[in-house]
PDB file of C-alpha atoms and ligand atoms in Angstrom:
ATOM      1  CA  MET Y 928       0.000   0.000   0.000  1.00 85.00           C
ATOM      2  CA  LEU Y 929       1.066   3.594  -0.558  1.00 88.00           C
ATOM      3  CA  ASP Y 930       1.575   5.503   2.670  1.00 86.00           C
ATOM      4  CA  ALA Y 931       0.037   8.943   3.311  1.00 80.00           C
ATOM      5  CA  LEU Y 932       2.850  10.576   1.343  1.00 80.00           C
ATOM      6  CA  GLY Y 933       2.366   8.288  -1.648  1.00 85.00           C
ATOM      7  CA  SER Y 934       5.441   6.136  -1.045  1.00 92.00           C
ATOM      8  CA  PRO Y 935       5.114   2.519  -2.198  1.00 96.00           C
ATOM      9  CA  GLN Y 936       6.509  -0.610  -0.582  1.00 96.00           C
ATOM     10  CA  SER Y 937       6.531  -2.699  -3.744  1.00 97.00           C
ATOM     11  CA  LEU Y 938       7.392  -1.728  -7.305  1.00 98.00           C
ATOM     12  CA  LEU Y 939       7.132  -3.606 -10.608  1.00 98.00           C
ATOM     13  CA  VAL Y 940       9.054  -2.167 -13.564  1.00 98.00           C
ATOM     14  CA  LEU Y 941       8.430  -3.295 -17.145  1.00 98.00           C
ATOM     15  CA  GLY Y 942      11.424  -2.129 -19.149  1.00 98.00           C
ATOM     16  CA  ALA Y 943      13.963  -2.349 -16.335  1.00 98.00           C
ATOM     17  CA  SER Y 944      16.895  -0.990 -18.350  1.00 98.00           C
ATOM     18  CA  SER Y 945      15.044   2.159 -19.436  1.00 98.00           C
ATOM     19  CA  ASP Y 946      16.900   5.265 -18.276  1.00 98.00           C
ATOM     20  CA  ILE Y 947      13.630   6.855 -17.171  1.00 98.00           C
ATOM     21  CA  ALA Y 948      12.698   3.673 -15.281  1.00 98.00           C
ATOM     22  CA  GLN Y 949      16.080   3.540 -13.552  1.00 98.00           C
ATOM     23  CA  ALA Y 950      15.766   7.182 -12.484  1.00 98.00           C
ATOM     24  CA  THR Y 951      12.268   6.431 -11.178  1.00 98.00           C
ATOM     25  CA  VAL Y 952      13.469   3.406  -9.196  1.00 98.00           C
ATOM     26  CA  ALA Y 953      16.125   5.644  -7.605  1.00 98.00           C
ATOM     27  CA  ALA Y 954      13.583   8.358  -6.803  1.00 97.00           C
ATOM     28  CA  VAL Y 955      11.189   5.856  -5.212  1.00 97.00           C
ATOM     29  CA  ALA Y 956      14.016   4.158  -3.293  1.00 96.00           C
ATOM     30  CA  ALA Y 957      15.049   7.538  -1.881  1.00 95.00           C
ATOM     31  CA  ARG Y 958      11.730   7.589  -0.019  1.00 91.00           C
ATOM     32  CA  GLY Y 959      13.013   4.633   1.977  1.00 86.00           C
ATOM     33  CA  ARG Y 960       9.960   2.360   2.165  1.00 92.00           C
ATOM     34  CA  LEU Y 961      10.592  -0.181  -0.601  1.00 96.00           C
ATOM     35  CA  ASN Y 962      10.718  -3.812   0.446  1.00 96.00           C
ATOM     36  CA  ARG Y 963      10.182  -5.448  -2.969  1.00 97.00           C
ATOM     37  CA  VAL Y 964      11.301  -4.468  -6.472  1.00 98.00           C
ATOM     38  CA  VAL Y 965      10.669  -6.598  -9.579  1.00 98.00           C
ATOM     39  CA  LEU Y 966      12.810  -5.532 -12.535  1.00 98.00           C
ATOM     40  CA  ALA Y 967      11.269  -7.017 -15.665  1.00 98.00           C
ATOM     41  CA  GLY Y 968      12.921  -6.823 -19.054  1.00 98.00           C
ATOM     42  CA  ARG Y 969      14.811  -8.651 -21.730  1.00 98.00           C
ATOM     43  CA  PRO Y 970      17.772 -10.574 -20.321  1.00 98.00           C
ATOM     44  CA  GLY Y 971      21.200  -9.158 -21.083  1.00 98.00           C
ATOM     45  CA  GLU Y 972      23.844  -6.660 -20.098  1.00 98.00           C
ATOM     46  CA  ARG Y 973      21.520  -3.659 -19.893  1.00 98.00           C
ATOM     47  CA  ARG Y 974      19.118  -5.388 -17.501  1.00 98.00           C
ATOM     48  CA  ASP Y 975      22.033  -6.754 -15.456  1.00 98.00           C
ATOM     49  CA  ALA Y 976      23.450  -3.235 -15.168  1.00 98.00           C
ATOM     50  CA  ALA Y 977      20.067  -1.861 -14.105  1.00 98.00           C
ATOM     51  CA  GLU Y 978      19.775  -4.556 -11.447  1.00 98.00           C
ATOM     52  CA  ALA Y 979      23.282  -3.794 -10.137  1.00 98.00           C
ATOM     53  CA  SER Y 980      22.485  -0.060 -10.023  1.00 98.00           C
ATOM     54  CA  ALA Y 981      19.264  -0.729  -8.132  1.00 98.00           C
ATOM     55  CA  ARG Y 982      21.052  -2.898  -5.575  1.00 97.00           C
ATOM     56  CA  ALA Y 983      23.570  -0.092  -4.983  1.00 96.00           C
ATOM     57  CA  LEU Y 984      20.938   2.558  -4.242  1.00 96.00           C
ATOM     58  CA  PRO Y 985      21.073   3.930  -0.666  1.00 92.00           C
ATOM     59  CA  GLY Y 986      17.374   3.421   0.053  1.00 87.00           C
ATOM     60  CA  MET Y 987      17.370  -0.163  -1.184  1.00 95.00           C
ATOM     61  CA  SER Y 988      19.082  -1.978   1.689  1.00 88.00           C
ATOM     62  CA  GLY Y 989      15.884  -3.597   2.991  1.00 87.00           C
ATOM     63  CA  ALA Y 990      14.370  -4.464  -0.386  1.00 95.00           C
ATOM     64  CA  ALA Y 991      14.200  -7.826  -2.147  1.00 97.00           C
ATOM     65  CA  ILE Y 992      15.196  -7.152  -5.765  1.00 98.00           C
ATOM     66  CA  THR Y 993      14.373  -9.658  -8.495  1.00 98.00           C
ATOM     67  CA  ALA Y 994      15.144  -9.506 -12.208  1.00 98.00           C
ATOM     68  CA  VAL Y 995      12.653 -11.401 -14.386  1.00 98.00           C
ATOM     69  CA  ASP Y 996      12.305 -11.950 -18.111  1.00 98.00           C
ATOM     70  CA  PHE Y 997       9.714  -9.900 -19.963  1.00 98.00           C
ATOM     71  CA  GLU Y 998       9.289  -9.562 -23.727  1.00 98.00           C
ATOM     72  CA  ALA Y 999       6.792  -6.880 -24.719  1.00 98.00           C
ATOM     73  CA  SER Y1000       6.113  -8.405 -28.130  1.00 98.00           C
ATOM     74  CA  ASP Y1001       5.121 -11.785 -26.673  1.00 98.00           C
ATOM     75  CA  SER Y1002       1.578 -10.963 -25.542  1.00 98.00           C
ATOM     76  CA  THR Y1003       0.750 -14.632 -24.969  1.00 98.00           C
ATOM     77  CA  SER Y1004       3.213 -14.693 -22.046  1.00 98.00           C
ATOM     78  CA  HIS Y1005       1.897 -11.615 -20.267  1.00 98.00           C
ATOM     79  CA  SER Y1006      -0.923 -13.186 -18.243  1.00 98.00           C
ATOM     80  CA  SER Y1007       1.286 -15.869 -16.726  1.00 98.00           C
ATOM     81  CA  PHE Y1008       4.106 -13.382 -16.199  1.00 98.00           C
ATOM     82  CA  VAL Y1009       1.834 -10.946 -14.334  1.00 98.00           C
ATOM     83  CA  ASP Y1010       0.190 -13.757 -12.333  1.00 98.00           C
ATOM     84  CA  ALA Y1011       3.606 -14.994 -11.182  1.00 98.00           C
ATOM     85  CA  VAL Y1012       4.609 -11.500 -10.019  1.00 98.00           C
ATOM     86  CA  PHE Y1013       1.334 -10.861  -8.130  1.00 98.00           C
ATOM     87  CA  ASP Y1014       1.117 -14.405  -6.714  1.00 98.00           C
ATOM     88  CA  ALA Y1015       4.479 -13.743  -5.041  1.00 98.00           C
ATOM     89  CA  GLY Y1016       3.197 -10.557  -3.369  1.00 97.00           C
ATOM     90  CA  GLU Y1017       1.172  -7.382  -3.802  1.00 97.00           C
ATOM     91  CA  VAL Y1018       2.361  -4.663  -6.167  1.00 98.00           C
ATOM     92  CA  ASP Y1019       1.781  -1.060  -5.086  1.00 98.00           C
ATOM     93  CA  VAL Y1020       3.143   0.604  -8.225  1.00 98.00           C
ATOM     94  CA  ALA Y1021       3.667  -0.815 -11.720  1.00 98.00           C
ATOM     95  CA  LEU Y1022       5.737   1.275 -14.128  1.00 98.00           C
ATOM     96  CA  VAL Y1023       5.304   0.516 -17.837  1.00 98.00           C
ATOM     97  CA  ALA Y1024       8.460   1.974 -19.368  1.00 98.00           C
ATOM     98  CA  PHE Y1025       9.371  -0.213 -22.331  1.00 98.00           C
ATOM     99  CA  GLY Y1026       9.337   1.271 -25.811  1.00 98.00           C
ATOM    100  CA  VAL Y1027      11.274   1.694 -29.026  1.00 98.00           C
ATOM    101  CA  LEU Y1028      11.874   4.772 -31.164  1.00 98.00           C
ATOM    102  CA  PRO Y1029      12.087   3.558 -34.784  1.00 98.00           C
ATOM    103  CA  ASP Y1030      14.667   4.887 -37.237  1.00 97.00           C
ATOM    104  CA  ALA Y1031      13.882   5.813 -40.842  1.00 96.00           C
ATOM    105  CA  ALA Y1032      14.706   2.343 -42.196  1.00 97.00           C
ATOM    106  CA  THR Y1033      12.306   0.731 -39.721  1.00 98.00           C
ATOM    107  CA  VAL Y1034       9.536   3.172 -40.617  1.00 97.00           C
ATOM    108  CA  ALA Y1035       9.952   2.314 -44.308  1.00 97.00           C
ATOM    109  CA  ASP Y1036       9.842  -1.473 -43.825  1.00 98.00           C
ATOM    110  CA  PRO Y1037       6.292  -2.908 -43.471  1.00 98.00           C
ATOM    111  CA  SER Y1038       7.236  -5.817 -41.219  1.00 98.00           C
ATOM    112  CA  ALA Y1039       9.622  -3.791 -39.028  1.00 98.00           C
ATOM    113  CA  ALA Y1040       7.044  -1.001 -38.722  1.00 98.00           C
ATOM    114  CA  ALA Y1041       4.441  -3.494 -37.544  1.00 98.00           C
ATOM    115  CA  ASN Y1042       6.921  -4.836 -34.980  1.00 98.00           C
ATOM    116  CA  VAL Y1043       7.179  -1.357 -33.466  1.00 98.00           C
ATOM    117  CA  VAL Y1044       3.395  -1.278 -33.063  1.00 98.00           C
ATOM    118  CA  THR Y1045       3.516  -4.724 -31.470  1.00 98.00           C
ATOM    119  CA  ALA Y1046       6.129  -3.706 -28.904  1.00 98.00           C
ATOM    120  CA  ASN Y1047       4.919  -0.168 -28.107  1.00 98.00           C
ATOM    121  CA  PHE Y1048       1.156  -0.648 -28.311  1.00 98.00           C
ATOM    122  CA  THR Y1049      -0.095  -4.238 -28.552  1.00 98.00           C
ATOM    123  CA  GLY Y1050       2.332  -5.487 -25.908  1.00 98.00           C
ATOM    124  CA  ALA Y1051       1.457  -2.622 -23.614  1.00 98.00           C
ATOM    125  CA  VAL Y1052      -2.261  -3.334 -24.023  1.00 98.00           C
ATOM    126  CA  SER Y1053      -1.874  -6.973 -23.003  1.00 98.00           C
ATOM    127  CA  ALA Y1054       0.475  -6.182 -20.114  1.00 98.00           C
ATOM    128  CA  LEU Y1055      -1.765  -3.377 -18.829  1.00 98.00           C
ATOM    129  CA  THR Y1056      -4.851  -5.564 -19.103  1.00 98.00           C
ATOM    130  CA  ALA Y1057      -3.221  -8.278 -17.001  1.00 98.00           C
ATOM    131  CA  ILE Y1058      -1.754  -5.857 -14.434  1.00 98.00           C
ATOM    132  CA  SER Y1059      -4.972  -3.870 -14.006  1.00 98.00           C
ATOM    133  CA  ALA Y1060      -6.992  -7.055 -13.421  1.00 98.00           C
ATOM    134  CA  ARG Y1061      -4.658  -8.172 -10.633  1.00 98.00           C
ATOM    135  CA  MET Y1062      -4.543  -4.691  -9.096  1.00 98.00           C
ATOM    136  CA  ARG Y1063      -8.328  -4.508  -9.170  1.00 98.00           C
ATOM    137  CA  GLY Y1064      -8.329  -7.835  -7.334  1.00 98.00           C
ATOM    138  CA  GLN Y1065      -6.007  -6.587  -4.596  1.00 97.00           C
ATOM    139  CA  GLY Y1066      -8.092  -3.380  -4.330  1.00 97.00           C
ATOM    140  CA  HIS Y1067      -5.275  -0.874  -4.622  1.00 97.00           C
ATOM    141  CA  GLY Y1068      -2.338   0.147  -6.766  1.00 98.00           C
ATOM    142  CA  VAL Y1069      -1.007   2.712  -9.208  1.00 98.00           C
ATOM    143  CA  ILE Y1070      -0.063   1.982 -12.813  1.00 98.00           C
ATOM    144  CA  VAL Y1071       2.306   4.501 -14.378  1.00 98.00           C
ATOM    145  CA  VAL Y1072       2.416   4.481 -18.187  1.00 98.00           C
ATOM    146  CA  LEU Y1073       5.116   6.232 -20.234  1.00 98.00           C
ATOM    147  CA  SER Y1074       3.215   7.833 -23.071  1.00 98.00           C
ATOM    148  CA  SER Y1075       4.721  10.809 -24.948  1.00 98.00           C
ATOM    149  CA  VAL Y1076       3.857  14.238 -26.299  1.00 97.00           C
ATOM    150  CA  ALA Y1077       4.485  12.535 -29.663  1.00 97.00           C
ATOM    151  CA  GLY Y1078       1.044  10.939 -29.325  1.00 97.00           C
ATOM    152  CA  GLU Y1079      -0.727  14.268 -28.891  1.00 95.00           C
ATOM    153  CA  ARG Y1080      -0.296  15.105 -32.557  1.00 94.00           C
ATOM    154  CA  PRO Y1081       1.899  12.802 -34.672  1.00 92.00           C
ATOM    155  CA  ARG Y1082       4.529  14.716 -36.650  1.00 93.00           C
ATOM    156  CA  ARG Y1083       5.605  13.832 -40.186  1.00 93.00           C
ATOM    157  CA  SER Y1084       9.129  13.111 -38.892  1.00 92.00           C
ATOM    158  CA  ASN Y1085       7.895  10.775 -36.162  1.00 94.00           C
ATOM    159  CA  TYR Y1086       4.448   9.505 -37.139  1.00 97.00           C
ATOM    160  CA  LEU Y1087       4.947   5.779 -36.529  1.00 98.00           C
ATOM    161  CA  TYR Y1088       6.201   6.275 -32.980  1.00 98.00           C
ATOM    162  CA  GLY Y1089       3.571   8.980 -32.466  1.00 98.00           C
ATOM    163  CA  ALA Y1090       0.819   6.651 -33.613  1.00 98.00           C
ATOM    164  CA  THR Y1091       1.871   3.950 -31.152  1.00 98.00           C
ATOM    165  CA  LYS Y1092       1.939   6.478 -28.327  1.00 98.00           C
ATOM    166  CA  ALA Y1093      -1.440   7.933 -29.340  1.00 98.00           C
ATOM    167  CA  GLY Y1094      -2.918   4.443 -29.134  1.00 98.00           C
ATOM    168  CA  LEU Y1095      -1.200   3.679 -25.856  1.00 98.00           C
ATOM    169  CA  ASP Y1096      -2.230   7.015 -24.381  1.00 98.00           C
ATOM    170  CA  ALA Y1097      -5.877   6.516 -25.369  1.00 98.00           C
ATOM    171  CA  PHE Y1098      -5.906   2.991 -23.947  1.00 98.00           C
ATOM    172  CA  ALA Y1099      -4.246   3.952 -20.665  1.00 98.00           C
ATOM    173  CA  THR Y1100      -6.465   7.007 -20.193  1.00 98.00           C
ATOM    174  CA  GLY Y1101      -9.617   4.988 -20.791  1.00 98.00           C
ATOM    175  CA  LEU Y1102      -8.326   2.202 -18.556  1.00 98.00           C
ATOM    176  CA  GLY Y1103      -7.735   4.698 -15.752  1.00 98.00           C
ATOM    177  CA  ASP Y1104     -11.269   6.033 -16.037  1.00 98.00           C
ATOM    178  CA  SER Y1105     -12.684   2.487 -16.127  1.00 98.00           C
ATOM    179  CA  LEU Y1106     -10.872   1.768 -12.847  1.00 98.00           C
ATOM    180  CA  HIS Y1107     -12.348   4.801 -11.058  1.00 97.00           C
ATOM    181  CA  GLY Y1108     -13.653   3.733  -7.658  1.00 96.00           C
ATOM    182  CA  SER Y1109     -11.702   0.462  -7.643  1.00 97.00           C
ATOM    183  CA  GLY Y1110      -8.781   1.762  -5.592  1.00 97.00           C
ATOM    184  CA  VAL Y1111      -6.527   1.511  -8.653  1.00 98.00           C
ATOM    185  CA  SER Y1112      -5.353   4.548 -10.603  1.00 98.00           C
ATOM    186  CA  VAL Y1113      -3.483   5.040 -13.849  1.00 98.00           C
ATOM    187  CA  VAL Y1114      -0.996   7.870 -14.277  1.00 98.00           C
ATOM    188  CA  VAL Y1115      -0.355   8.681 -17.942  1.00 98.00           C
ATOM    189  CA  VAL Y1116       2.985  10.457 -18.296  1.00 98.00           C
ATOM    190  CA  ARG Y1117       3.599  12.572 -21.390  1.00 98.00           C
ATOM    191  CA  PRO Y1118       7.229  13.641 -21.497  1.00 98.00           C
ATOM    192  CA  GLY Y1119       8.678  15.778 -24.240  1.00 98.00           C
ATOM    193  CA  PHE Y1120      12.269  15.165 -25.323  1.00 97.00           C
ATOM    194  CA  VAL Y1121      14.158  13.279 -22.594  1.00 98.00           C
ATOM    195  CA  ARG Y1122      17.937  12.876 -22.741  1.00 98.00           C
ATOM    196  CA  THR Y1123      18.267   9.084 -22.546  1.00 98.00           C
ATOM    197  CA  LYS Y1124      19.832   6.335 -24.650  1.00 98.00           C
ATOM    198  CA  MET Y1125      16.647   6.376 -26.741  1.00 98.00           C
ATOM    199  CA  THR Y1126      17.430   9.914 -27.929  1.00 97.00           C
ATOM    200  CA  HIS Y1127      21.230   9.604 -27.834  1.00 97.00           C
ATOM    201  CA  GLY Y1128      22.854  11.427 -30.759  1.00 95.00           C
ATOM    202  CA  MET Y1129      19.717  13.430 -31.571  1.00 95.00           C
ATOM    203  CA  ASP Y1130      19.515  17.213 -31.302  1.00 94.00           C
ATOM    204  CA  ALA Y1131      17.609  18.025 -28.123  1.00 94.00           C
ATOM    205  CA  ALA Y1132      14.197  19.573 -28.735  1.00 93.00           C
ATOM    206  CA  PRO Y1133      13.037  22.726 -26.903  1.00 93.00           C
ATOM    207  CA  LEU Y1134      12.032  22.058 -23.274  1.00 96.00           C
ATOM    208  CA  ALA Y1135      14.233  18.921 -23.156  1.00 97.00           C
ATOM    209  CA  VAL Y1136      14.640  17.343 -19.717  1.00 98.00           C
ATOM    210  CA  GLY Y1137      16.717  14.618 -18.111  1.00 98.00           C
ATOM    211  CA  PRO Y1138      15.322  11.312 -16.804  1.00 98.00           C
ATOM    212  CA  ASP Y1139      15.488  12.575 -13.206  1.00 98.00           C
ATOM    213  CA  GLU Y1140      12.909  15.269 -13.967  1.00 98.00           C
ATOM    214  CA  VAL Y1141      10.522  12.649 -15.344  1.00 98.00           C
ATOM    215  CA  ALA Y1142      11.170  10.490 -12.286  1.00 98.00           C
ATOM    216  CA  GLN Y1143      10.371  13.366  -9.914  1.00 98.00           C
ATOM    217  CA  ALA Y1144       7.147  14.087 -11.777  1.00 98.00           C
ATOM    218  CA  ILE Y1145       6.208  10.417 -11.423  1.00 98.00           C
ATOM    219  CA  VAL Y1146       6.884  10.108  -7.687  1.00 97.00           C
ATOM    220  CA  THR Y1147       4.903  13.255  -6.943  1.00 96.00           C
ATOM    221  CA  SER Y1148       1.905  11.959  -8.912  1.00 96.00           C
ATOM    222  CA  LEU Y1149       1.482   8.578  -7.203  1.00 96.00           C
ATOM    223  CA  ARG Y1150      -1.209   9.769  -4.804  1.00 92.00           C
ATOM    224  CA  GLY Y1151      -4.706  10.581  -5.966  1.00 92.00           C
ATOM    225  CA  PRO Y1152      -6.958   9.654  -8.863  1.00 93.00           C
ATOM    226  CA  SER Y1153      -6.021   8.705 -12.422  1.00 95.00           C
ATOM    227  CA  ARG Y1154      -4.406  11.638 -14.190  1.00 97.00           C
ATOM    228  CA  THR Y1155      -2.232  12.873 -17.038  1.00 98.00           C
ATOM    229  CA  VAL Y1156       1.176  14.350 -16.246  1.00 98.00           C
ATOM    230  CA  TRP Y1157       3.155  16.538 -18.681  1.00 98.00           C
ATOM    231  CA  VAL Y1158       6.938  16.748 -18.303  1.00 98.00           C
ATOM    232  CA  PRO Y1159       7.953  19.510 -18.194  1.00 98.00           C
ATOM    233  CA  ARG Y1160       4.626  21.172 -17.379  1.00 97.00           C
ATOM    234  CA  PRO Y1161       4.881  23.854 -20.123  1.00 97.00           C
ATOM    235  CA  MET Y1162       4.600  21.007 -22.676  1.00 97.00           C
ATOM    236  CA  ARG Y1163       0.862  21.084 -22.039  1.00 97.00           C
ATOM    237  CA  PRO Y1164       0.154  24.590 -23.458  1.00 97.00           C
ATOM    238  CA  VAL Y1165       2.783  24.077 -26.162  1.00 96.00           C
ATOM    239  CA  MET Y1166       1.180  20.845 -27.378  1.00 95.00           C
ATOM    240  CA  SER Y1167      -2.301  22.334 -27.023  1.00 95.00           C
ATOM    241  CA  LEU Y1168      -1.231  25.086 -29.427  1.00 95.00           C
ATOM    242  CA  LEU Y1169       0.403  22.637 -31.845  1.00 95.00           C
ATOM    243  CA  ARG Y1170      -2.611  20.340 -31.741  1.00 94.00           C
ATOM    244  CA  HIS Y1171      -4.905  23.066 -32.985  1.00 95.00           C
ATOM    245  CA  LEU Y1172      -2.749  24.390 -35.800  1.00 96.00           C
ATOM    246  CA  PRO Y1173      -4.280  23.829 -39.239  1.00 95.00           C
ATOM    247  CA  ARG Y1174      -2.673  20.861 -41.019  1.00 94.00           C
ATOM    248  CA  THR Y1175      -1.475  23.080 -43.845  1.00 95.00           C
ATOM    249  CA  VAL Y1176       0.622  24.956 -41.277  1.00 93.00           C
ATOM    250  CA  PHE Y1177       1.546  21.987 -39.054  1.00 93.00           C
ATOM    251  CA  ARG Y1178       3.003  19.890 -41.860  1.00 93.00           C
ATOM    252  CA  ARG Y1179       5.362  22.715 -42.823  1.00 92.00           C
ATOM    253  CA  LEU Y1180       6.870  23.064 -39.363  1.00 91.00           C
ATOM    254  CA  PRO Y1181      10.471  21.781 -39.044  1.00 87.00           C
ATOM    255  CA  ILE Y1182       9.539  19.267 -36.358  1.00 85.00           C
TER     256      ILE Y1182
HETATM  257  N1  NAP S2670      13.474   9.500 -24.216  1.00 86.75           N
HETATM  258  C1  NAP S2670      12.457  10.262 -24.610  1.00 86.75           C
HETATM  259  O1  NAP S2670      12.639  11.367 -25.200  1.00 86.75           O
HETATM  260  C2  NAP S2670      11.045   9.840 -24.315  1.00 86.75           C
HETATM  261  C3  NAP S2670      10.040  10.818 -24.439  1.00 86.75           C
HETATM  262  C4  NAP S2670       8.711  10.435 -24.196  1.00 86.75           C
HETATM  263  C5  NAP S2670       8.418   9.138 -23.855  1.00 86.75           C
HETATM  264  N2  NAP S2670       9.427   8.215 -23.749  1.00 86.75           N
HETATM  265  C6  NAP S2670       9.035   6.860 -23.426  1.00 86.75           C
HETATM  266  O2  NAP S2670       9.530   6.536 -22.130  1.00 86.75           O
HETATM  267  C7  NAP S2670       9.793   5.126 -22.054  1.00 86.75           C
HETATM  268  C8  NAP S2670      11.212   4.904 -21.580  1.00 86.75           C
HETATM  269  O3  NAP S2670      12.083   5.521 -22.517  1.00 86.75           O
HETATM  270  P1  NAP S2670      13.642   5.766 -22.225  1.00 86.75           P
HETATM  271  O4  NAP S2670      13.945   7.115 -22.794  1.00 86.75           O
HETATM  272  O5  NAP S2670      13.976   5.478 -20.822  1.00 86.75           O
HETATM  273  O6  NAP S2670      14.248   4.724 -23.238  1.00 86.75           O
HETATM  274  P2  NAP S2670      15.393   3.610 -23.109  1.00 86.75           P
HETATM  275  O7  NAP S2670      16.377   3.973 -22.065  1.00 86.75           O
HETATM  276  O8  NAP S2670      15.853   3.385 -24.503  1.00 86.75           O
HETATM  277  O9  NAP S2670      14.589   2.330 -22.604  1.00 86.75           O
HETATM  278  C9  NAP S2670      13.726   1.632 -23.434  1.00 86.75           C
HETATM  279  C10 NAP S2670      13.345   0.354 -22.712  1.00 86.75           C
HETATM  280  O10 NAP S2670      12.421  -0.389 -23.514  1.00 86.75           O
HETATM  281  C11 NAP S2670      12.836  -1.747 -23.467  1.00 86.75           C
HETATM  282  N3  NAP S2670      12.302  -2.490 -24.593  1.00 86.75           N
HETATM  283  C12 NAP S2670      12.314  -2.158 -25.902  1.00 86.75           C
HETATM  284  N4  NAP S2670      11.726  -3.113 -26.635  1.00 86.75           N
HETATM  285  C13 NAP S2670      11.330  -4.084 -25.761  1.00 86.75           C
HETATM  286  C14 NAP S2670      10.675  -5.324 -25.907  1.00 86.75           C
HETATM  287  N5  NAP S2670      10.302  -5.784 -27.116  1.00 86.75           N
HETATM  288  N6  NAP S2670      10.427  -6.064 -24.805  1.00 86.75           N
HETATM  289  C15 NAP S2670      10.811  -5.626 -23.586  1.00 86.75           C
HETATM  290  N7  NAP S2670      11.448  -4.457 -23.379  1.00 86.75           N
HETATM  291  C16 NAP S2670      11.709  -3.691 -24.462  1.00 86.75           C
HETATM  292  C17 NAP S2670      14.337  -1.656 -23.475  1.00 86.75           C
HETATM  293  O11 NAP S2670      14.900  -2.896 -23.095  1.00 86.75           O
HETATM  294  P3  NAP S2670      16.312  -3.465 -23.700  1.00 86.75           P
HETATM  295  O12 NAP S2670      17.384  -2.922 -22.815  1.00 86.75           O
HETATM  296  O13 NAP S2670      16.149  -4.924 -23.626  1.00 86.75           O
HETATM  297  O14 NAP S2670      16.424  -2.940 -25.121  1.00 86.75           O
HETATM  298  C18 NAP S2670      14.527  -0.560 -22.435  1.00 86.75           C
HETATM  299  O15 NAP S2670      14.383  -1.092 -21.149  1.00 86.75           O
HETATM  300  C19 NAP S2670       9.514   4.557 -23.460  1.00 86.75           C
HETATM  301  O16 NAP S2670       8.202   4.046 -23.517  1.00 86.75           O
HETATM  302  C20 NAP S2670       9.610   5.786 -24.338  1.00 86.75           C
HETATM  303  O17 NAP S2670       8.854   5.635 -25.528  1.00 86.75           O
HETATM  304  C21 NAP S2670      10.732   8.547 -23.956  1.00 86.75           C
END
């Protein structure tokens, strides 16, 4: 259960090696109440490094940390994966942080493009469906979903990724509203450009932030009803303006 300040005792992370996820684990650990952390992701060096970093965090001394295999594109495995995690103990907060940002070659290849949709959207739908059912059963919990401003209005330079995030955002928002009154809430996080390995080598966009700023926005939004969180906050009026530009203008913007 979250305490009065919104600090969880147990945390499930899908996409353990994500830079934003790792910053969030550190921010939650700093609150000092964690006793269980499940780091789910594809096996390999990046997940191993994330696990080692988590174990080294100051606030993690009393927590049981487990790394488990999770493949977003394998929806058939998600029910049994989620059941195994919840059968082993309650989950106060689940962070859905996996995702891929496709390059131009991927966008142009029909099969590769569909794989991006499978990982970013279809896989998230199945994982969120399984997690929300178990959280509803335990009567409490917070699901944090990494959406993106890219889903607010897909840009010509980023429309495949934007489409997956628009779908994910719509699903997570509707899921949160469907859970109203159940004790479970869904926090939809819409960051702008975040300096992580996903954006490494790219020119930072205006209002760019680091993963720690996203993590702070997440930990301060764990209490209360389902909501949407913009990071940084000025992204909300900026995207509201961009959303309402006529298409003839929007498609000419260098974005
Ligand atoms: N960075 C940004 O500017 C930005 C802005 C808005 C939203 N976001 C979103 O925030 C989330 C975290 O992004 P990040 O910047 O922290 O990116 P990141 O460091 O590149 O992390 C991406 C994560 O997704 C995992 N992943 C990718 N495909 C997967 C699959 N098929 N199955 C399981 N895991 C998979 C990666 O695991 P592996 O280590 O196994 O590859 C990694 O843990 C993503 O959903 C991203 O779309 C990012």
